[in-house]
């Protein structure tokens, strides 16, 4: 018995009570361990989920750039040209198309723009590109100089003849004639050897109309200046006669041909370039949206 062993009931009670206290401490410790384990498990799951999202995002990002890279390589291979250069060709072709539409609108005749410009191009012996032809033809109509294609062809031809005699490129000579007449600028006309005295032009035109100079309207004064300038230009061009193409003219022809050829390439590649822009833009949007979702 406990008594025979020399252990009293009081000692036994104290021992039992101590054991219960130790058990309670143990249970509390176990609960703490379980709670810590649960928290660790939750944190691990969140970490694993975050890693999964990042992996997915990186995968989409890498795939997007792989798509961009492959498209650029294929596009560059098919075209045989640099992407930037091809885009510039397309941009230039778009400008020519805009000017062509403006020519048709300004002329108001419904005449085919390409045929009209071809007629003017023949007048200057192919020394101006389509872009320069449209630019100066539209300039002539905006300034109110003329809307008649045949009249334009004559003006451009005279300007080319006078410009060649003075070492001025056809495009600059035509611009001097068109702008000089349209703005009644004697300085611009002087660039190609045309001298016009406004006062004398007004008096001459007023006599034709049977009125005094002070009765002339702005439109009539403009017509008077135009008539005088064209008479002077025709006279000087007739004195020079039908000149042969110079080396300078041939350089201008080649430059015009090359510029027109790049426009031709631009027209053909514009659909491809625009499709590339759409695809590339969508890819960049997807990359941006993916980055926002994961941030």
Coordinates of N, CA and C in Angstrom, one line a residue, residues 29-263:
X29 N 0.0 23.8 -25.0 CA 1.1 23.9 -25.9 C 0.8 23.2 -27.2
X30 N 0.0 22.1 -27.2 CA -0.4 21.4 -28.4 C -1.3 22.2 -29.2
X31 N -2.3 22.9 -28.5 CA -3.2 23.8 -29.3 C -2.4 24.9 -30.0
X32 N -1.4 25.4 -29.3 CA -0.5 26.5 -29.9 C 0.2 25.9 -31.1
X33 N 0.7 24.7 -31.0 CA 1.4 24.1 -32.2 C 0.4 23.9 -33.4
X34 N -0.8 23.4 -33.0 CA -1.8 23.2 -34.1 C -2.1 24.5 -34.8
X35 N -2.3 25.6 -34.0 CA -2.6 26.9 -34.5 C -1.5 27.5 -35.4
X36 N -0.3 27.3 -34.9 CA 0.9 27.7 -35.7 C 1.0 27.0 -37.0
X37 N 0.7 25.6 -36.9 CA 0.8 24.8 -38.1 C -0.2 25.2 -39.1
X38 N -1.5 25.6 -38.6 CA -2.5 26.0 -39.5 C -2.2 27.3 -40.2
X39 N -1.6 28.2 -39.4 CA -1.2 29.5 -40.0 C -0.1 29.3 -41.1
X40 N 0.8 28.4 -40.8 CA 1.9 28.1 -41.7 C 1.4 27.5 -43.0
X41 N 0.4 26.6 -42.8 CA -0.2 26.0 -44.0 C -0.9 27.0 -44.9
X42 N -1.7 27.9 -44.2 CA -2.4 29.0 -44.9 C -1.4 29.9 -45.7
X43 N -0.3 30.2 -45.0 CA 0.7 31.1 -45.7 C 1.3 30.4 -46.8
X44 N 1.6 29.1 -46.7 CA 2.2 28.3 -47.7 C 1.3 28.2 -48.9
X45 N 0.0 28.1 -48.7 CA -1.0 28.0 -49.8 C -1.1 29.3 -50.5
X46 N -1.1 30.4 -49.8 CA -1.1 31.8 -50.4 C 0.2 32.0 -51.2
X47 N 1.3 31.5 -50.7 CA 2.6 31.7 -51.4 C 2.6 30.9 -52.7
X48 N 2.0 29.6 -52.6 CA 1.9 28.8 -53.8 C 1.0 29.4 -54.8
X49 N -0.1 30.0 -54.4 CA -1.1 30.6 -55.3 C -0.4 31.8 -56.0
X50 N 0.3 32.6 -55.2 CA 1.0 33.8 -55.8 C 2.0 33.3 -56.8
X51 N 2.8 32.3 -56.5 CA 3.8 31.7 -57.4 C 3.1 31.3 -58.7
X52 N 1.9 30.7 -58.5 CA 1.2 30.2 -59.7 C 0.8 31.4 -60.6
X53 N 0.3 32.4 -59.9 CA -0.2 33.6 -60.7 C 1.0 34.3 -61.4
X54 N 2.1 34.4 -60.7 CA 3.3 35.0 -61.3 C 3.8 34.1 -62.5
X55 N 3.8 32.8 -62.3 CA 4.2 31.9 -63.4 C 3.4 32.1 -64.6
X56 N 2.0 32.2 -64.3 CA 1.1 32.4 -65.4 C 1.3 33.7 -66.1
X57 N 1.5 34.7 -65.3 CA 1.8 36.1 -65.9 C 3.0 36.1 -66.7
X58 N 4.1 35.5 -66.2 CA 5.4 35.5 -66.9 C 5.2 34.6 -68.2
X59 N 4.5 33.6 -68.1 CA 4.2 32.7 -69.3 C 3.5 33.5 -70.3
X60 N 2.5 34.3 -69.9 CA 1.8 35.1 -70.9 C 2.7 36.2 -71.5
X61 N 3.5 36.8 -70.6 CA 4.4 37.9 -71.0 C 5.4 37.3 -72.0
X62 N 6.0 36.2 -71.7 CA 7.0 35.6 -72.6 C 6.4 35.2 -73.9
X63 N 5.2 34.6 -73.8 CA 4.5 34.2 -75.1 C 4.2 35.4 -75.9
X64 N 3.7 36.5 -75.2 CA 3.4 37.7 -76.0 C 4.6 38.3 -76.7
X65 N 5.8 38.3 -76.0 CA 7.0 38.8 -76.7 C 7.5 37.8 -77.7
X66 N 7.3 36.6 -77.5 CA 7.7 35.6 -78.5 C 6.8 35.8 -79.8
X67 N 5.5 36.1 -79.6 CA 4.6 36.4 -80.7 C 5.1 37.6 -81.5
X68 N 5.4 38.7 -80.7 CA 5.9 39.9 -81.3 C 7.2 39.7 -82.1
X69 N 8.1 39.0 -81.5 CA 9.4 38.7 -82.1 C 9.2 37.9 -83.4
X70 N 8.3 36.9 -83.4 CA 8.1 36.0 -84.6 C 7.4 36.8 -85.7
X71 N 6.5 37.7 -85.3 CA 5.8 38.5 -86.3 C 6.7 39.5 -87.0
X72 N 7.6 40.1 -86.1 CA 8.5 41.0 -86.7 C 9.5 40.3 -87.7
X73 N 10.0 39.2 -87.3 CA 10.9 38.4 -88.1 C 10.2 38.0 -89.4
X74 N 9.0 37.5 -89.3 CA 8.3 37.0 -90.5 C 8.0 38.2 -91.4
X75 N 7.5 39.3 -90.8 CA 7.2 40.5 -91.6 C 8.5 41.0 -92.3
X76 N 9.5 41.1 -91.6 CA 10.8 41.6 -92.1 C 11.3 40.7 -93.3
X77 N 11.1 39.4 -93.1 CA 11.6 38.5 -94.1 C 10.8 38.6 -95.3
X78 N 9.4 38.6 -95.2 CA 8.6 38.7 -96.3 C 8.8 40.0 -97.1
X79 N 8.9 41.1 -96.5 CA 9.1 42.3 -97.1 C 10.5 42.6 -97.7
X80 N 11.5 42.0 -97.1 CA 12.8 42.2 -97.5 C 13.3 43.7 -97.2
X81 N 12.5 44.4 -96.4 CA 12.9 45.8 -96.0 C 12.8 45.9 -94.5
X82 N 13.4 47.0 -94.1 CA 13.3 47.3 -92.6 C 11.9 47.7 -92.3
X83 N 11.4 47.4 -91.1 CA 10.1 47.7 -90.7 C 9.9 49.2 -90.7
X84 N 10.8 49.9 -90.2 CA 10.7 51.4 -90.1 C 10.6 52.0 -91.5
X85 N 11.4 51.5 -92.4 CA 11.4 52.1 -93.7 C 10.1 51.8 -94.4
X86 N 9.6 50.5 -94.3 CA 8.3 50.2 -94.9 C 7.2 51.0 -94.4
X87 N 7.2 51.2 -93.0 CA 6.2 52.1 -92.4 C 6.2 53.5 -93.0
X88 N 7.4 54.0 -93.2 CA 7.6 55.4 -93.8 C 7.0 55.4 -95.2
X89 N 7.3 54.3 -96.0 CA 6.8 54.2 -97.4 C 5.2 54.3 -97.3
X90 N 4.6 53.6 -96.4 CA 3.2 53.6 -96.3 C 2.6 54.9 -95.9
X91 N 3.4 55.6 -94.9 CA 2.9 56.9 -94.5 C 3.0 57.9 -95.6
X92 N 4.0 57.8 -96.5 CA 4.1 58.7 -97.6 C 3.0 58.4 -98.6
X93 N 2.8 57.2 -98.9 CA 1.7 56.8 -99.8 C 0.3 57.3 -99.3
X94 N 0.1 57.3 -98.0 CA -1.1 57.8 -97.4 C -1.2 59.3 -97.6
X95 N -0.1 60.0 -97.6 CA -0.2 61.5 -97.8 C -0.5 61.8 -99.3
X96 N 0.0 61.0 -100.2 CA -0.3 61.1 -101.6 C -1.8 60.9 -101.9
X97 N -2.3 59.8 -101.2 CA -3.7 59.5 -101.4 C -4.6 60.6 -100.8
X98 N -4.2 61.2 -99.7 CA -5.0 62.4 -99.2 C -5.0 63.5 -100.1
X99 N -3.8 63.8 -100.7 CA -3.7 64.9 -101.7 C -4.5 64.6 -103.0
X100 N -4.5 63.4 -103.4 CA -5.3 63.0 -104.5 C -6.8 63.2 -104.3
X101 N -7.3 62.8 -103.1 CA -8.7 63.1 -102.8 C -9.0 64.6 -102.8
X102 N -8.0 65.3 -102.2 CA -8.2 66.8 -102.1 C -8.2 67.4 -103.5
X103 N -7.4 66.9 -104.4 CA -7.4 67.4 -105.8 C -8.8 67.2 -106.5
X104 N -9.3 66.0 -106.3 CA -10.6 65.7 -106.9 C -11.7 66.6 -106.3
X105 N -11.6 66.8 -105.0 CA -12.6 67.7 -104.3 C -12.5 69.2 -104.8
X106 N -11.2 69.7 -104.9 CA -11.0 71.0 -105.2 C -11.3 71.3 -106.7
X107 N -11.0 70.4 -107.6 CA -11.3 70.6 -109.0 C -12.8 70.6 -109.3
X108 N -13.5 69.8 -108.5 CA -15.0 69.9 -108.6 C -15.5 69.4 -109.9
X109 N -14.7 68.7 -110.7 CA -15.1 68.3 -112.1 C -15.3 66.8 -112.1
X110 N -14.9 66.1 -111.1 CA -15.1 64.6 -111.1 C -14.1 63.9 -112.0
X111 N -13.1 64.7 -112.5 CA -12.1 64.2 -113.4 C -11.1 63.3 -112.6
X112 N -10.7 62.2 -113.3 CA -9.8 61.3 -112.6 C -8.5 61.9 -112.2
X113 N -8.2 61.9 -110.9 CA -7.0 62.6 -110.4 C -5.7 62.1 -111.1
X114 N -5.7 60.8 -111.2 CA -4.4 60.1 -111.8 C -4.2 60.6 -113.2
X115 N -5.3 60.6 -114.0 CA -5.2 61.1 -115.4 C -4.8 62.5 -115.5
X116 N -5.3 63.3 -114.6 CA -5.0 64.8 -114.6 C -3.6 65.0 -114.3
X117 N -3.1 64.3 -113.2 CA -1.7 64.5 -112.8 C -0.7 63.9 -113.9
X118 N -1.2 62.9 -114.5 CA -0.3 62.3 -115.6 C -0.2 63.3 -116.7
X119 N -1.2 64.0 -117.0 CA -1.2 65.1 -118.1 C -0.2 66.2 -117.7
X120 N -0.3 66.6 -116.4 CA 0.7 67.6 -115.9 C 2.1 67.1 -115.9
X121 N 2.2 65.8 -115.5 CA 3.6 65.2 -115.4 C 4.2 65.2 -116.8
X122 N 3.5 64.9 -117.8 CA 4.0 64.9 -119.2 C 4.5 66.3 -119.6
X123 N 3.7 67.3 -119.1 CA 4.1 68.7 -119.4 C 5.4 69.1 -118.9
X124 N 5.8 68.6 -117.7 CA 7.1 68.9 -117.1 C 8.1 67.8 -117.3
X125 N 7.8 66.9 -118.3 CA 8.7 65.9 -118.7 C 9.2 64.9 -117.6
X126 N 8.2 64.7 -116.7 CA 8.5 63.7 -115.6 C 9.5 64.1 -114.6
X127 N 9.7 65.4 -114.5 CA 10.7 65.9 -113.5 C 10.2 66.2 -112.1
X128 N 8.9 65.9 -111.9 CA 8.2 66.1 -110.6 C 7.5 64.8 -110.2
X129 N 7.6 64.5 -108.9 CA 7.0 63.3 -108.4 C 5.5 63.6 -108.3
X130 N 4.7 62.5 -108.1 CA 3.3 62.7 -107.9 C 2.9 63.6 -106.7
X131 N 3.7 63.4 -105.6 CA 3.4 64.2 -104.4 C 3.6 65.7 -104.7
X132 N 4.7 66.0 -105.4 CA 4.9 67.4 -105.7 C 3.9 68.0 -106.7
X133 N 3.5 67.1 -107.6 CA 2.5 67.5 -108.6 C 1.1 67.8 -107.9
X134 N 0.7 66.9 -107.1 CA -0.5 67.1 -106.3 C -0.5 68.3 -105.4
X135 N 0.7 68.5 -104.8 CA 0.9 69.6 -103.8 C 0.7 70.9 -104.5
X136 N 1.4 71.1 -105.7 CA 1.3 72.4 -106.4 C 0.0 72.6 -107.1
X137 N -0.6 71.5 -107.6 CA -1.9 71.6 -108.3 C -2.9 72.0 -107.3
X138 N -2.9 71.4 -106.1 CA -3.8 71.8 -105.0 C -3.6 73.2 -104.5
X139 N -2.3 73.6 -104.5 CA -1.9 75.0 -104.1 C -2.5 76.0 -105.1
X140 N -2.5 75.6 -106.4 CA -3.0 76.5 -107.4 C -4.5 76.7 -107.3
X141 N -5.2 75.6 -106.9 CA -6.7 75.7 -106.7 C -7.0 76.4 -105.5
X142 N -6.3 76.2 -104.4 CA -6.6 76.8 -103.1 C -6.3 78.4 -103.2
X143 N -5.3 78.8 -103.9 CA -5.0 80.2 -104.1 C -5.9 80.8 -105.1
X144 N -6.7 80.0 -105.8 CA -7.6 80.6 -106.8 C -6.9 80.9 -108.1
X145 N -5.8 80.3 -108.4 CA -5.1 80.6 -109.6 C -5.8 80.0 -110.8
X146 N -6.1 78.7 -110.7 CA -6.8 78.0 -111.7 C -7.3 76.6 -111.2
X147 N -8.4 76.2 -111.9 CA -8.9 74.8 -111.6 C -8.9 74.0 -112.9
X148 N -8.4 74.5 -113.9 CA -8.4 73.8 -115.2 C -7.1 73.1 -115.4
X149 N -7.2 71.8 -115.7 CA -6.0 70.9 -115.8 C -5.2 71.3 -117.0
X150 N -5.8 71.7 -118.1 CA -5.0 72.1 -119.3 C -4.2 73.4 -119.0
X151 N -4.8 74.3 -118.3 CA -4.2 75.5 -117.9 C -3.0 75.2 -116.9
X152 N -3.3 74.3 -116.0 CA -2.2 73.9 -115.1 C -1.0 73.3 -115.8
X153 N -1.3 72.5 -116.8 CA -0.3 71.8 -117.5 C 0.6 72.9 -118.2
X154 N 0.0 73.9 -118.8 CA 0.7 75.0 -119.5 C 1.6 75.7 -118.5
X155 N 1.0 76.0 -117.3 CA 1.7 76.8 -116.3 C 2.9 76.0 -115.8
X156 N 2.7 74.7 -115.6 CA 3.8 73.9 -115.1 C 4.9 73.7 -116.1
X157 N 4.5 73.6 -117.4 CA 5.5 73.5 -118.5 C 6.4 74.8 -118.6
X158 N 5.7 75.9 -118.5 CA 6.4 77.2 -118.6 C 7.4 77.3 -117.4
X159 N 6.9 77.0 -116.3 CA 7.8 77.1 -115.1 C 9.0 76.2 -115.2
X160 N 8.8 75.0 -115.7 CA 9.9 74.0 -115.9 C 10.9 74.6 -116.9
X161 N 10.4 75.2 -118.0 CA 11.3 75.8 -119.0 C 12.1 76.9 -118.4
X162 N 11.5 77.8 -117.7 CA 12.2 79.0 -117.1 C 13.1 78.5 -116.0
X163 N 12.7 77.6 -115.2 CA 13.5 77.1 -114.1 C 14.8 76.4 -114.6
X164 N 14.7 75.6 -115.7 CA 15.8 75.0 -116.2 C 16.9 76.0 -116.7
X165 N 16.4 77.1 -117.3 CA 17.3 78.1 -117.8 C 18.0 78.8 -116.6
X166 N 17.4 78.9 -115.5 CA 18.0 79.6 -114.3 C 18.6 78.6 -113.3
X167 N 18.6 77.3 -113.6 CA 19.2 76.3 -112.7 C 18.3 76.1 -111.5
X168 N 17.0 76.2 -111.6 CA 16.1 76.0 -110.5 C 15.3 74.7 -110.8
X169 N 15.2 73.9 -109.8 CA 14.5 72.6 -109.9 C 13.0 72.9 -110.3
X170 N 12.5 71.9 -111.1 CA 11.1 72.1 -111.6 C 10.1 72.4 -110.4
X171 N 10.2 71.6 -109.4 CA 9.2 71.7 -108.3 C 9.3 73.1 -107.7
X172 N 10.5 73.7 -107.5 CA 10.7 75.0 -106.9 C 10.2 76.1 -108.0
X173 N 10.5 75.9 -109.2 CA 10.1 76.8 -110.3 C 8.5 76.9 -110.3
X174 N 7.9 75.7 -110.3 CA 6.4 75.7 -110.3 C 5.8 76.4 -109.1
X175 N 6.4 76.1 -107.9 CA 6.0 76.7 -106.7 C 6.1 78.3 -106.8
X176 N 7.2 78.7 -107.3 CA 7.4 80.2 -107.5 C 6.4 80.8 -108.4
X177 N 6.0 80.1 -109.5 CA 5.0 80.6 -110.4 C 3.6 80.6 -109.8
X178 N 3.2 79.5 -109.2 CA 1.9 79.4 -108.6 C 1.7 80.3 -107.4
X179 N 2.6 80.3 -106.5 CA 2.5 81.1 -105.3 C 2.7 82.6 -105.7
X180 N 3.6 82.9 -106.6 CA 3.8 84.3 -107.0 C 2.6 84.9 -107.6
X181 N 1.9 84.1 -108.4 CA 0.6 84.6 -109.0 C -0.5 84.7 -108.0
X182 N -0.6 83.6 -107.2 CA -1.7 83.5 -106.2 C -1.6 84.6 -105.2
X183 N -0.4 84.9 -104.8 CA -0.3 86.0 -103.7 C 0.2 87.3 -104.3
X184 N 0.3 87.4 -105.6 CA 0.7 88.6 -106.3 C 2.1 89.1 -105.7
X185 N 3.0 88.1 -105.6 CA 4.3 88.3 -105.1 C 5.3 88.5 -106.2
X186 N 5.8 89.7 -106.4 CA 6.8 89.9 -107.5 C 8.1 89.2 -107.1
X187 N 8.4 89.1 -105.8 CA 9.7 88.5 -105.4 C 9.7 87.0 -105.8
X188 N 8.5 86.3 -105.6 CA 8.5 84.9 -106.0 C 8.6 84.7 -107.5
X189 N 8.0 85.6 -108.2 CA 8.0 85.5 -109.7 C 9.4 85.8 -110.2
X190 N 10.1 86.7 -109.5 CA 11.5 87.1 -109.9 C 12.4 85.9 -109.8
X191 N 12.1 84.9 -109.0 CA 13.0 83.7 -108.8 C 13.1 83.0 -110.2
X192 N 12.1 83.1 -111.0 CA 12.2 82.4 -112.3 C 12.2 83.4 -113.5
X193 N 12.6 84.7 -113.2 CA 12.8 85.7 -114.2 C 11.5 86.3 -114.8
X194 N 10.4 86.3 -114.0 CA 9.2 86.9 -114.5 C 9.0 88.3 -113.7
X195 N 8.9 89.3 -114.5 CA 8.7 90.6 -113.9 C 7.3 91.2 -114.2
X196 N 6.6 91.5 -113.2 CA 5.2 92.0 -113.3 C 5.1 93.3 -112.5
X197 N 4.6 94.3 -113.1 CA 4.3 95.6 -112.4 C 2.8 95.7 -112.1
X198 N 2.4 95.6 -110.9 CA 1.0 95.5 -110.5 C 0.2 96.7 -111.1
X199 N 0.7 97.9 -110.9 CA 0.0 99.1 -111.3 C -0.3 99.1 -112.8
X200 N 0.7 98.7 -113.6 CA 0.5 98.6 -115.0 C -0.5 97.5 -115.4
X201 N -0.4 96.4 -114.7 CA -1.4 95.3 -114.9 C -2.8 95.7 -114.6
X202 N -3.0 96.4 -113.6 CA -4.3 96.9 -113.2 C -4.9 97.9 -114.3
X203 N -4.0 98.8 -114.7 CA -4.5 99.8 -115.7 C -4.8 99.2 -117.0
X204 N -4.0 98.2 -117.4 CA -4.3 97.5 -118.7 C -5.6 96.7 -118.6
X205 N -5.8 96.1 -117.5 CA -7.0 95.3 -117.4 C -8.3 96.2 -117.2
X206 N -8.1 97.3 -116.6 CA -9.2 98.3 -116.4 C -9.6 98.8 -117.8
X207 N -8.6 99.1 -118.6 CA -8.9 99.6 -120.0 C -9.7 98.6 -120.8
X208 N -9.4 97.3 -120.6 CA -10.1 96.2 -121.3 C -11.5 96.2 -120.9
X209 N -11.8 96.4 -119.6 CA -13.1 96.4 -119.1 C -13.9 97.7 -119.2
X210 N -13.1 98.7 -119.6 CA -13.8 100.0 -119.8 C -14.1 100.7 -118.5
X211 N -13.3 100.5 -117.5 CA -13.6 101.1 -116.2 C -12.2 101.7 -115.7
X212 N -12.3 102.4 -114.6 CA -11.1 103.0 -113.9 C -10.5 102.0 -113.0
X213 N -9.3 102.2 -112.6 CA -8.6 101.2 -111.8 C -9.3 101.1 -110.4
X214 N -9.7 102.3 -109.9 CA -10.3 102.3 -108.6 C -11.7 101.5 -108.5
X215 N -12.2 101.2 -109.7 CA -13.5 100.5 -109.7 C -13.2 98.9 -109.8
X216 N -12.0 98.5 -109.9 CA -11.7 97.1 -110.0 C -11.9 96.4 -108.6
X217 N -12.5 95.3 -108.7 CA -12.7 94.5 -107.4 C -11.4 93.7 -107.1
X218 N -11.3 93.1 -106.0 CA -10.1 92.3 -105.6 C -10.0 91.2 -106.6
X219 N -11.1 90.5 -106.9 CA -11.0 89.4 -107.9 C -10.5 89.9 -109.2
X220 N -10.9 91.1 -109.7 CA -10.5 91.6 -111.0 C -9.0 92.0 -110.9
X221 N -8.6 92.5 -109.8 CA -7.1 92.8 -109.7 C -6.3 91.5 -109.7
X222 N -6.8 90.5 -109.1 CA -6.1 89.2 -109.1 C -6.0 88.7 -110.5
X223 N -7.1 88.8 -111.3 CA -7.2 88.3 -112.7 C -6.2 89.1 -113.5
X224 N -6.2 90.4 -113.2 CA -5.3 91.3 -114.0 C -3.8 90.9 -113.8
X225 N -3.4 90.6 -112.5 CA -2.1 90.2 -112.2 C -1.8 88.9 -112.8
X226 N -2.7 88.0 -112.8 CA -2.6 86.6 -113.4 C -2.3 86.8 -114.9
X227 N -3.1 87.6 -115.6 CA -3.0 87.8 -117.0 C -1.6 88.3 -117.4
X228 N -1.2 89.3 -116.6 CA 0.1 90.0 -116.9 C 1.3 89.0 -116.7
X229 N 1.2 88.3 -115.6 CA 2.2 87.3 -115.2 C 2.3 86.2 -116.3
X230 N 1.2 85.7 -116.7 CA 1.2 84.6 -117.7 C 1.7 85.1 -119.1
X231 N 1.4 86.4 -119.4 CA 1.9 86.9 -120.7 C 3.4 87.1 -120.7
X232 N 3.9 87.5 -119.5 CA 5.3 87.7 -119.4 C 6.0 86.3 -119.4
X233 N 5.4 85.3 -118.7 CA 6.0 84.0 -118.6 C 6.0 83.3 -120.0
X234 N 4.9 83.5 -120.8 CA 4.8 82.9 -122.1 C 5.9 83.5 -123.0
X235 N 6.0 84.8 -122.9 CA 7.0 85.5 -123.8 C 8.4 85.0 -123.5
X236 N 8.8 84.8 -122.3 CA 10.1 84.4 -121.9 C 10.3 82.9 -122.3
X237 N 9.3 82.1 -122.1 CA 9.4 80.7 -122.5 C 9.5 80.5 -124.0
X238 N 8.8 81.3 -124.7 CA 8.9 81.2 -126.2 C 10.3 81.6 -126.7
X239 N 10.9 82.6 -126.0 CA 12.3 83.0 -126.4 C 13.3 81.9 -126.1
X240 N 13.0 81.1 -125.1 CA 13.9 80.0 -124.8 C 13.7 78.8 -125.7
X241 N 12.5 78.7 -126.2 CA 12.2 77.6 -127.1 C 12.0 76.3 -126.4
X242 N 11.9 75.2 -127.2 CA 11.7 73.9 -126.6 C 13.1 73.3 -126.3
X243 N 13.5 73.4 -125.1 CA 14.8 73.0 -124.7 C 14.9 71.5 -124.5
X244 N 16.1 70.9 -124.7 CA 16.3 69.5 -124.5 C 16.5 69.3 -123.0
X245 N 16.3 68.1 -122.5 CA 16.5 67.8 -121.1 C 18.0 67.9 -120.8
X246 N 18.2 68.6 -119.7 CA 19.6 68.8 -119.2 C 19.9 67.6 -118.2
X247 N 21.2 67.6 -117.8 CA 21.6 66.5 -116.9 C 20.9 66.7 -115.6
X248 N 20.6 68.0 -115.2 CA 19.9 68.3 -114.0 C 18.5 67.8 -114.1
X249 N 17.8 67.9 -115.2 CA 16.5 67.4 -115.5 C 16.4 65.9 -115.3
X250 N 17.5 65.3 -115.8 CA 17.5 63.8 -115.7 C 17.7 63.3 -114.3
X251 N 18.4 64.1 -113.5 CA 18.5 63.7 -112.1 C 17.1 63.9 -111.4
X252 N 16.4 65.0 -111.8 CA 15.1 65.2 -111.3 C 14.1 64.1 -111.7
X253 N 14.3 63.7 -112.9 CA 13.4 62.6 -113.4 C 13.7 61.3 -112.6
X254 N 14.9 61.0 -112.4 CA 15.2 59.8 -111.6 C 14.7 59.9 -110.2
X255 N 14.9 61.1 -109.5 CA 14.4 61.3 -108.2 C 12.9 61.2 -108.1
X256 N 12.2 61.7 -109.1 CA 10.8 61.6 -109.2 C 10.3 60.2 -109.3
X257 N 11.0 59.5 -110.2 CA 10.7 58.1 -110.4 C 10.9 57.2 -109.2
X258 N 12.0 57.5 -108.5 CA 12.2 56.7 -107.2 C 11.2 57.0 -106.2
X259 N 10.8 58.3 -106.1 CA 9.8 58.7 -105.1 C 8.4 58.1 -105.4
X260 N 8.1 58.1 -106.7 CA 6.9 57.4 -107.1 C 6.9 55.9 -106.9
X261 N 8.1 55.3 -107.0 CA 8.2 53.9 -106.8 C 8.0 53.6 -105.3
X262 N 8.6 54.4 -104.5 CA 8.4 54.1 -103.0 C 6.9 54.3 -102.7
X263 N 6.2 55.3 -103.3 CA 4.8 55.4 -103.1 C 4.0 54.2 -103.5

